Short mmCIF file of C-alpha atoms in Angstrom, two decimals:
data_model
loop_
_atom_site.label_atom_id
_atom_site.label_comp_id
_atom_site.label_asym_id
_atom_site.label_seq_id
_atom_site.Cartn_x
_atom_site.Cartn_y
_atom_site.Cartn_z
CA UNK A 1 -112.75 -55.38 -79.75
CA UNK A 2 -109.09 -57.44 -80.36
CA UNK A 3 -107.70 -58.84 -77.23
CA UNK A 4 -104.10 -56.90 -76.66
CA UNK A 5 -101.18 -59.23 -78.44
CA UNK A 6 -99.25 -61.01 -75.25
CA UNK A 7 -95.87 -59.82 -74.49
CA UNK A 8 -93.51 -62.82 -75.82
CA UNK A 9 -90.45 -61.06 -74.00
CA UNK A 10 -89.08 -64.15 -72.07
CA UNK A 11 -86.32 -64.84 -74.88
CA UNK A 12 -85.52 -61.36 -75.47
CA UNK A 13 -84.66 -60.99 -71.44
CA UNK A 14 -82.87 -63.67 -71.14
CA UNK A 15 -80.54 -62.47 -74.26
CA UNK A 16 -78.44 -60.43 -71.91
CA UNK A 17 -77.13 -62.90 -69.93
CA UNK A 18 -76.89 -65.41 -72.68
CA UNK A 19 -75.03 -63.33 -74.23
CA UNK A 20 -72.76 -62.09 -71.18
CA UNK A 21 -71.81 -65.90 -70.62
CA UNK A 22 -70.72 -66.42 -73.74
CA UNK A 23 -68.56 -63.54 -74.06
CA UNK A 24 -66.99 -64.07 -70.62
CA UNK A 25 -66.07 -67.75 -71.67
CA UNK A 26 -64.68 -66.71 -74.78
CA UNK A 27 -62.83 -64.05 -73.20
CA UNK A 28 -61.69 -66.14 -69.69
CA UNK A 29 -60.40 -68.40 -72.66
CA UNK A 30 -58.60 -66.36 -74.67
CA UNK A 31 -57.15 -64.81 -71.55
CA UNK A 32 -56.23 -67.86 -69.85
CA UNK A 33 -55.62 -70.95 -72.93
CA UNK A 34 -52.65 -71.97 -73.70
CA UNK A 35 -54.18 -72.59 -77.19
CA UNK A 36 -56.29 -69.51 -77.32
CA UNK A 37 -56.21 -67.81 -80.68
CA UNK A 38 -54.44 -64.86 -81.74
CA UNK A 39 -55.15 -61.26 -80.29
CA UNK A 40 -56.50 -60.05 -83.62
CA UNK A 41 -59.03 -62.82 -83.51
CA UNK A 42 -60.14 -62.45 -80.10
CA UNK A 43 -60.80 -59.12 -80.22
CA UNK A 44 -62.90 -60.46 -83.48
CA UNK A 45 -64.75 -62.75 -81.66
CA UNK A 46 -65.66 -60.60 -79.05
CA UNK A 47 -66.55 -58.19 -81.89
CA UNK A 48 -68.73 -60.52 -83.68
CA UNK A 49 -70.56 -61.75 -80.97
CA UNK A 50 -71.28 -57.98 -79.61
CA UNK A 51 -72.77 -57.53 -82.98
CA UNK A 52 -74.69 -60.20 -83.29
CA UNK A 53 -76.22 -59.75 -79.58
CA UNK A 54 -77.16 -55.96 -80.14
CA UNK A 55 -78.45 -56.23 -83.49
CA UNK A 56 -81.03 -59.61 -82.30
CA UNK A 57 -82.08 -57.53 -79.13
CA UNK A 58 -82.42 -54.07 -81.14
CA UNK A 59 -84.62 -56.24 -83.85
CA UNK A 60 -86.60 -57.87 -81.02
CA UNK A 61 -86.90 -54.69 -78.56
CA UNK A 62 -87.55 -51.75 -81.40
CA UNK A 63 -88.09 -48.18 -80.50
CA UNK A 64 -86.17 -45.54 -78.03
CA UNK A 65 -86.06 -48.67 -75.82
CA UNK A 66 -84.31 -51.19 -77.92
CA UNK A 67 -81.69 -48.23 -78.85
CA UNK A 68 -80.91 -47.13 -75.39
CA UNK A 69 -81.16 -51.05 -74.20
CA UNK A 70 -78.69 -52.07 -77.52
CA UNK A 71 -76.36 -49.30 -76.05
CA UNK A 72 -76.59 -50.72 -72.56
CA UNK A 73 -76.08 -54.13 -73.73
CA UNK A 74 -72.96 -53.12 -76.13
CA UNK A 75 -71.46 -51.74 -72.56
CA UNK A 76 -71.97 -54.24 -70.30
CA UNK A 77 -70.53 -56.75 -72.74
CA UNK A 78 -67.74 -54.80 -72.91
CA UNK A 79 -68.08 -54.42 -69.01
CA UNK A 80 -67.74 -58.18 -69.15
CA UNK A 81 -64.67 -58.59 -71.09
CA UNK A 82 -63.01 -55.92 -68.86
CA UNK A 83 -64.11 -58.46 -65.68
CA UNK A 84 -63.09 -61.30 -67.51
CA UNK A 85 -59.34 -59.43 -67.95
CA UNK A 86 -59.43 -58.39 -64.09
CA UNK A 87 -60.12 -62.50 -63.26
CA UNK A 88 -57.36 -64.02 -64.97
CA UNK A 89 -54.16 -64.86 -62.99
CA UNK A 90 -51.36 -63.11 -63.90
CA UNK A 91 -48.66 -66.53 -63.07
CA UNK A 92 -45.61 -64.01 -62.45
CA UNK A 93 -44.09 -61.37 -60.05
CA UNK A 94 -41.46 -59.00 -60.88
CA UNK A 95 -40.09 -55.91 -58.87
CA UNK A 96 -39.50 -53.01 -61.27
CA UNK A 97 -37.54 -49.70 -61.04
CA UNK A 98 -40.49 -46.85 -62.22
CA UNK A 99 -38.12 -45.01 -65.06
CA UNK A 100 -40.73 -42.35 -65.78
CA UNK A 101 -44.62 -41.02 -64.70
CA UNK A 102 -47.14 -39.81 -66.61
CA UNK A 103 -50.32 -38.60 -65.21
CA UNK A 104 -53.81 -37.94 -67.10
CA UNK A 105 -56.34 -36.68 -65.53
CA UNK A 106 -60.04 -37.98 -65.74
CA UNK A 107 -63.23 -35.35 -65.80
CA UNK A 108 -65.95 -36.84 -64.60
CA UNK A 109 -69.56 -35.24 -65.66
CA UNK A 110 -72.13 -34.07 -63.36
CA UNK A 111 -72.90 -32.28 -60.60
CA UNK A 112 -70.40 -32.14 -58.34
CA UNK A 113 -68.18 -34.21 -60.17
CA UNK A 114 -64.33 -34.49 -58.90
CA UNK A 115 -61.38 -35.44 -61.40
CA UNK A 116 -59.61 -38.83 -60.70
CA UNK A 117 -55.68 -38.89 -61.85
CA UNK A 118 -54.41 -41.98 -64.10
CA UNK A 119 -50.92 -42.56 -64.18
CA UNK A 120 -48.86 -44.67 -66.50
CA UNK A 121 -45.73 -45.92 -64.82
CA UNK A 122 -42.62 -46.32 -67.41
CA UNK A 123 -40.59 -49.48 -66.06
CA UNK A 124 -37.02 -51.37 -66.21
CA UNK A 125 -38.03 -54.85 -65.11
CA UNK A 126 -35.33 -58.35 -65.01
CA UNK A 127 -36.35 -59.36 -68.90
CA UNK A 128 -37.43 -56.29 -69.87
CA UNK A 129 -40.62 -57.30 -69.87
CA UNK A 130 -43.62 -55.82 -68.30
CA UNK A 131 -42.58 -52.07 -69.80
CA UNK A 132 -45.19 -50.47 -68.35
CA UNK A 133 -48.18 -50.07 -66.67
CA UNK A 134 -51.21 -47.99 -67.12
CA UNK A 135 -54.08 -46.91 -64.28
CA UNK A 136 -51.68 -47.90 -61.82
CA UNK A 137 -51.35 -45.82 -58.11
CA UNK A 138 -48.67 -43.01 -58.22
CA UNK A 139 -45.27 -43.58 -57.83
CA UNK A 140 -41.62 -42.09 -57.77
CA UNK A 141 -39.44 -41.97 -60.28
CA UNK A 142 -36.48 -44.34 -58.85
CA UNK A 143 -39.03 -46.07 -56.69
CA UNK A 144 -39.22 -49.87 -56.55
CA UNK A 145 -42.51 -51.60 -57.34
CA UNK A 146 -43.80 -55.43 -57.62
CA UNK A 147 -46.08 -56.42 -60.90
CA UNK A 148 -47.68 -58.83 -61.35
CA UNK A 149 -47.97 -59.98 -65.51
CA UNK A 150 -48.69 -63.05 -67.65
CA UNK A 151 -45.29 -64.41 -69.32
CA UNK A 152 -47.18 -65.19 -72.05
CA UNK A 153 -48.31 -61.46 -72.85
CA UNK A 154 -52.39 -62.68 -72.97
CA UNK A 155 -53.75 -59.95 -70.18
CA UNK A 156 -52.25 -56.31 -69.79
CA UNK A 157 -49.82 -56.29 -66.30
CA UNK A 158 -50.64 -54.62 -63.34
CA UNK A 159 -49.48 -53.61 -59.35
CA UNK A 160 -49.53 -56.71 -57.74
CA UNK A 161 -52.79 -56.55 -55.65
CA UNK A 162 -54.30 -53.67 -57.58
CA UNK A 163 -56.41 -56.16 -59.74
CA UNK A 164 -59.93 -56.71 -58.67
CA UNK A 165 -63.30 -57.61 -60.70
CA UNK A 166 -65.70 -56.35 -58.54
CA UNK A 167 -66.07 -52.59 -59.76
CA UNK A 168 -66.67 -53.72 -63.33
CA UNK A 169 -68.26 -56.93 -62.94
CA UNK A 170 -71.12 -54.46 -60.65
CA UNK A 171 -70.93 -52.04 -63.80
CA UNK A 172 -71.90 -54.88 -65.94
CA UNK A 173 -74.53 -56.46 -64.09
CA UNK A 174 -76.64 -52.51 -63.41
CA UNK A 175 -76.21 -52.51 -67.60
CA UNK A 176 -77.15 -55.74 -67.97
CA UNK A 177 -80.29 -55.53 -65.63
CA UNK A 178 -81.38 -52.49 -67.11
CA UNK A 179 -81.27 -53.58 -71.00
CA UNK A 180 -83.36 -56.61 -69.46
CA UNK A 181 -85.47 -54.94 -67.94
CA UNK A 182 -85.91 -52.26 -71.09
CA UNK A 183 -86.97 -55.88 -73.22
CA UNK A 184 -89.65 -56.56 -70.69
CA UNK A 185 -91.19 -52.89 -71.36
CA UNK A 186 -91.64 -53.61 -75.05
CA UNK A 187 -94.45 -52.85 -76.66
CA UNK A 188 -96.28 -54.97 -78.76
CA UNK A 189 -95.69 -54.14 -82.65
CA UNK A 190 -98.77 -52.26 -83.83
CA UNK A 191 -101.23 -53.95 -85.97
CA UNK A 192 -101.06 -53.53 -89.76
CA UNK A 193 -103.51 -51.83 -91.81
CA UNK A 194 -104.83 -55.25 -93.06
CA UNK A 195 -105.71 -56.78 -89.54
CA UNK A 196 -107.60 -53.68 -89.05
CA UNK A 197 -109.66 -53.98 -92.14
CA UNK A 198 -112.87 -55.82 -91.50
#
């Protein structure tokens, strides 16, 4: 009687957060450098690296777990470029005039479920620059608000204090625990038909 293979999951756990640190650096970077690269090749890198994470911890996981894990993983890397976005300073304050409001509203799924309203405020700003915000709280047309931006156009603007981290940096670590824990319920690969010849 064969003695059970060992589970050689240590690696494949520990890909998760690996692979969240990198893409938060390269994000925090991009966001933040004043020699970070191009928008077209951030979002490339971050691309890349997404790839490459899901498709080593797929490979390694296998099975209904390593596709609902790689799915996990996909989202709480992109959970983690969204907290990495929320974490940057935005250097500059300007008090805008809201031109126009447009609200969207948001189904959420499941029992007992309640709809959340988005609004996207239309601005006139000193510069002309921020134009707008999106997800921001509602306000009058004609009203005056403060936003906070990056002059050098690297993160999207937003209500001064209405930027925090916390909701999606929580999102990505639940999705990030549970695609680690998923790797550390993998099952051994079955053995071939030749180890089982005697």
């Amino acid at each position: 009687m064969s003695e059970p293979e060992p589970r050689a999951w240590g690696p494949t756990a520990a890909l998760p957060a690996v692979a969240a640190a990198v893409v938060f650096a390269w994000a925090y970077w991009c966001f933040t450098s004043s020699s970070a690269p191009s928008t077209t090749v951030a979002v490339a890198g971050v691309a890349i690296l997404l790839c490459a994470a899901c498709t080593v911890y797929f490979a390694r996981v296998g099975g209904s777990g390593g596709f609902f894990g790689t799915l996990f993983l996909a989202l709480g890397l992109l959970a983690t470029v969204a907290t990495a976005d929320q974490t940057t300073a935005r250097g500059e304050v300007a008090t805008c005039v809201v031109r126009e409001v447009q609200a969207k509203d948001q189904h959420a799924h499941g029992e007992g479920s309640a709809t959340k309203t988005l609004y996207r405020l239309a601005l006139t700003c000193p510069g002309g620059y921020p134009a707008e915000v999106k997800d921001a709280p509602r306000a009058a047309v004609g009203a005056e608000i403060r936003v906070s931006y990056d002059p050098e156009r690297r993160v999207t603007p937003s209500v001064e204090g209405e930027t925090s981290p916390r909701t999606t940096a929580l999102w990505a670590l639940i999705l990030l625990a549970a695609c680690t824990g998923l790797a550390g319920r993998r099952r051994p690969a079955p053995a071939t038909a030749s180890r089982r010849r005697p």
